[in-house]
Coordinates of C-alpha atoms in Angstrom, one line a residue:
X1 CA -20.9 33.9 -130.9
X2 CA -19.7 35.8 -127.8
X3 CA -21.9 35.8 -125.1
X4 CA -22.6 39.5 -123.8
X5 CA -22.4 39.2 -119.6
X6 CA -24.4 41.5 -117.9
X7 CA -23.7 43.6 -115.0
X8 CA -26.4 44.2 -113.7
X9 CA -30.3 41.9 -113.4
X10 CA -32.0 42.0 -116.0
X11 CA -35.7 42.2 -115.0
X12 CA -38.4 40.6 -116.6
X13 CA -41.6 38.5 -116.8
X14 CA -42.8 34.5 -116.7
X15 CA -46.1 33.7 -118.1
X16 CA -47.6 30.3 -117.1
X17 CA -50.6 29.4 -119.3
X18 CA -52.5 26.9 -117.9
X19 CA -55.8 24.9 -119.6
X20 CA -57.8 21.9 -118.5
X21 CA -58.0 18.8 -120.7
X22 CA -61.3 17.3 -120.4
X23 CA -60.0 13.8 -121.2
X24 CA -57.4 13.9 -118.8
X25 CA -59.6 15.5 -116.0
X26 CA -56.6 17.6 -115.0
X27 CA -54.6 20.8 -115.8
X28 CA -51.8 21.3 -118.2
X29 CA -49.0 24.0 -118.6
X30 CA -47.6 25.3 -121.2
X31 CA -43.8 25.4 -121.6
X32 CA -41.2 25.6 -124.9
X33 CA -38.2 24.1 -125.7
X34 CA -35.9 26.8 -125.8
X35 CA -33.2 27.2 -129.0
X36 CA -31.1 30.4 -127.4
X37 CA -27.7 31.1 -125.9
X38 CA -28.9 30.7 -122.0
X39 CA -30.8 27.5 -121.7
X40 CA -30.9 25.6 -125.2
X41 CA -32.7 22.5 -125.2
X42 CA -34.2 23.2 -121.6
X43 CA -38.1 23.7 -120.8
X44 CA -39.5 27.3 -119.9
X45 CA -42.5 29.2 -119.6
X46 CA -43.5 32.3 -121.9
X47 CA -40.8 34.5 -120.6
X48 CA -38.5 37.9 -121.5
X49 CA -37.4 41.0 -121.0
X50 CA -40.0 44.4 -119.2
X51 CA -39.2 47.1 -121.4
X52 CA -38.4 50.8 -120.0
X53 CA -41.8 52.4 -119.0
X54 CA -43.6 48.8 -119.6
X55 CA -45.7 47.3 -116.4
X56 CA -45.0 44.1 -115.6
X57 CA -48.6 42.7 -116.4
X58 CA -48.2 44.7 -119.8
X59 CA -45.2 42.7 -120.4
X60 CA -46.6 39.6 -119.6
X61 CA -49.4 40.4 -122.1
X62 CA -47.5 41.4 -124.5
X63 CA -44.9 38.6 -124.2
X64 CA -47.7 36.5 -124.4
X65 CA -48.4 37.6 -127.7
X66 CA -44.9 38.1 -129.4
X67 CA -44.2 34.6 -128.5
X68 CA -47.1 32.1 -129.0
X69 CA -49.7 34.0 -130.0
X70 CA -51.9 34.6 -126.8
X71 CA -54.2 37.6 -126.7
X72 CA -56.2 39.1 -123.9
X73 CA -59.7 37.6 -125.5
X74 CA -58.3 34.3 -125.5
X75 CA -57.7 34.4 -121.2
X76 CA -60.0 33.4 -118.9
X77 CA -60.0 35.8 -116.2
X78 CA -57.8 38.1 -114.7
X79 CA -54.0 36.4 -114.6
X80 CA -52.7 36.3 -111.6
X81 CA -49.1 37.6 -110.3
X82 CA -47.5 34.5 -108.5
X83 CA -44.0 36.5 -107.2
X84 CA -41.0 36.5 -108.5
X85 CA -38.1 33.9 -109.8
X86 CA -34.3 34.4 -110.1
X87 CA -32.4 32.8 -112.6
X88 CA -28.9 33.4 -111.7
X89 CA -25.5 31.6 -113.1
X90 CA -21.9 32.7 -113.8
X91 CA -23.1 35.2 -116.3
X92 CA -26.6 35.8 -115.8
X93 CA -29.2 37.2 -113.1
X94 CA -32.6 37.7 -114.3
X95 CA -35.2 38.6 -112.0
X96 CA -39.2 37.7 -113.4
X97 CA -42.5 38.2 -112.0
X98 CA -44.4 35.5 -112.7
X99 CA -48.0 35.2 -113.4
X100 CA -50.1 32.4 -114.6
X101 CA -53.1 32.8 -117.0
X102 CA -56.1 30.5 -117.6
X103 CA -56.9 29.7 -121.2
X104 CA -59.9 27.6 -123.0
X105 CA -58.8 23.6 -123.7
X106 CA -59.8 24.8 -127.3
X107 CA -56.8 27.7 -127.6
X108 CA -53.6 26.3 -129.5
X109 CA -50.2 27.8 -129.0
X110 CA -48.4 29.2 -132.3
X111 CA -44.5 28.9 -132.5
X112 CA -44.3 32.8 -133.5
X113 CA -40.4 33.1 -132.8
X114 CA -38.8 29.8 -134.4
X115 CA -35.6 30.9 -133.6
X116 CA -36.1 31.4 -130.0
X117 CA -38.4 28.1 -129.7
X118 CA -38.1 24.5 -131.3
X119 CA -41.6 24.5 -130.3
X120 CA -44.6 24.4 -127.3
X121 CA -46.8 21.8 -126.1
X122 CA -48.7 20.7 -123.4
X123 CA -47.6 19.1 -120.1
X124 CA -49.8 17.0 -117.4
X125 CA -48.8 17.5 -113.7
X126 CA -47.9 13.4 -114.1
X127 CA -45.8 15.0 -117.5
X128 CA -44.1 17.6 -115.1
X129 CA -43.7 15.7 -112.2
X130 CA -41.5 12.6 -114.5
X131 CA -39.2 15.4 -116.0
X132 CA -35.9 16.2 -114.5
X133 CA -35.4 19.6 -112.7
X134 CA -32.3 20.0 -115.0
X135 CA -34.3 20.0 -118.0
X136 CA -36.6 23.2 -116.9
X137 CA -34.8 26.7 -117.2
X138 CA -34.1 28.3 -113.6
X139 CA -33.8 24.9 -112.4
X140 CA -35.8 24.2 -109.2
X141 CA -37.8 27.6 -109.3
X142 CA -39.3 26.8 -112.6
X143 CA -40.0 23.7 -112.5
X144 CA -41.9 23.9 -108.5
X145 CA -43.8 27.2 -110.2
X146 CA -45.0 25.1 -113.3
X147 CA -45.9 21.8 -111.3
X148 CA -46.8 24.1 -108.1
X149 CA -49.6 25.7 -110.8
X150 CA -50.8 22.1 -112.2
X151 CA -51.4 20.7 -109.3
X152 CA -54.1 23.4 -108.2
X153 CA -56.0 23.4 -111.5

């Protein structure tokens, strides 16, 4: 398959769930093991595309929703807008706001897009702090954003 190249960013949003886990006394984020063209194999956040006339927290919910199941009853709080992230590479710039959202230890992810995701789990700031930048999509940004987050749960 050919691989379209954009030429201009394409803009959209990174959700960061984050839960606490009782029995490990700490946080945990939730990232996906992404099956696509850009980034197969590598960890990510919830993340995609703001549609025309979307918000960006719209998005983010609704992302949220498309891709594991997350609905606004099921967040604790308000989420919060982090900044933004770049992703850029030979073919490639994508701009995200970022925002992280609490959920219950009792809320379980659902693999609703199969062929975007092999699946989602769990990861430990000890997890996220063992696994190699090049395994987390955007590199360096992601991965400081998802251990950044753990580490003030």
């Amino acid at each position: 398959m050919t691989e379209t190249i954009n030429t201009h960013p394409v803009v959209g949003v990174m959700a960061c769930v984050r839960r606490f886990n009782v029995e490990l006394n700490g946080p945990q984020v939730l990232l996906g093991e992404r099956l696509g063209e850009r980034g197969r194999g590598l960890l990510a956040p919830v993340c995609g595309r703001i549609e025309l006339g979307e918000t960006a927290r719209h998005a983010m919910y609704r992302e949220l929703g498309e891709e594991v199941g997350l609905h606004a009853a099921h967040i604790i709080g308000d989420p919060e807008c982090l900044g933004y992230t770049e992703v850029i590479d030979p073919v490639h710039h994508f701009v995200g706001v970022a925002f992280w959202a609490d959920v219950s230890a009792s809320w379980v992810p659902v693999n609703l897009e199969p062929k975007k995701h092999r699946a989602w789990g769990w990861f430990s700031l000890s997890q996220l702090q063992r696994i190699a930048v090049t395994e987390f999509y955007g590199g360096v940004t992601t991965a400081d954003l998802c251990i950044n987050l753990a580490a003030a749960g």
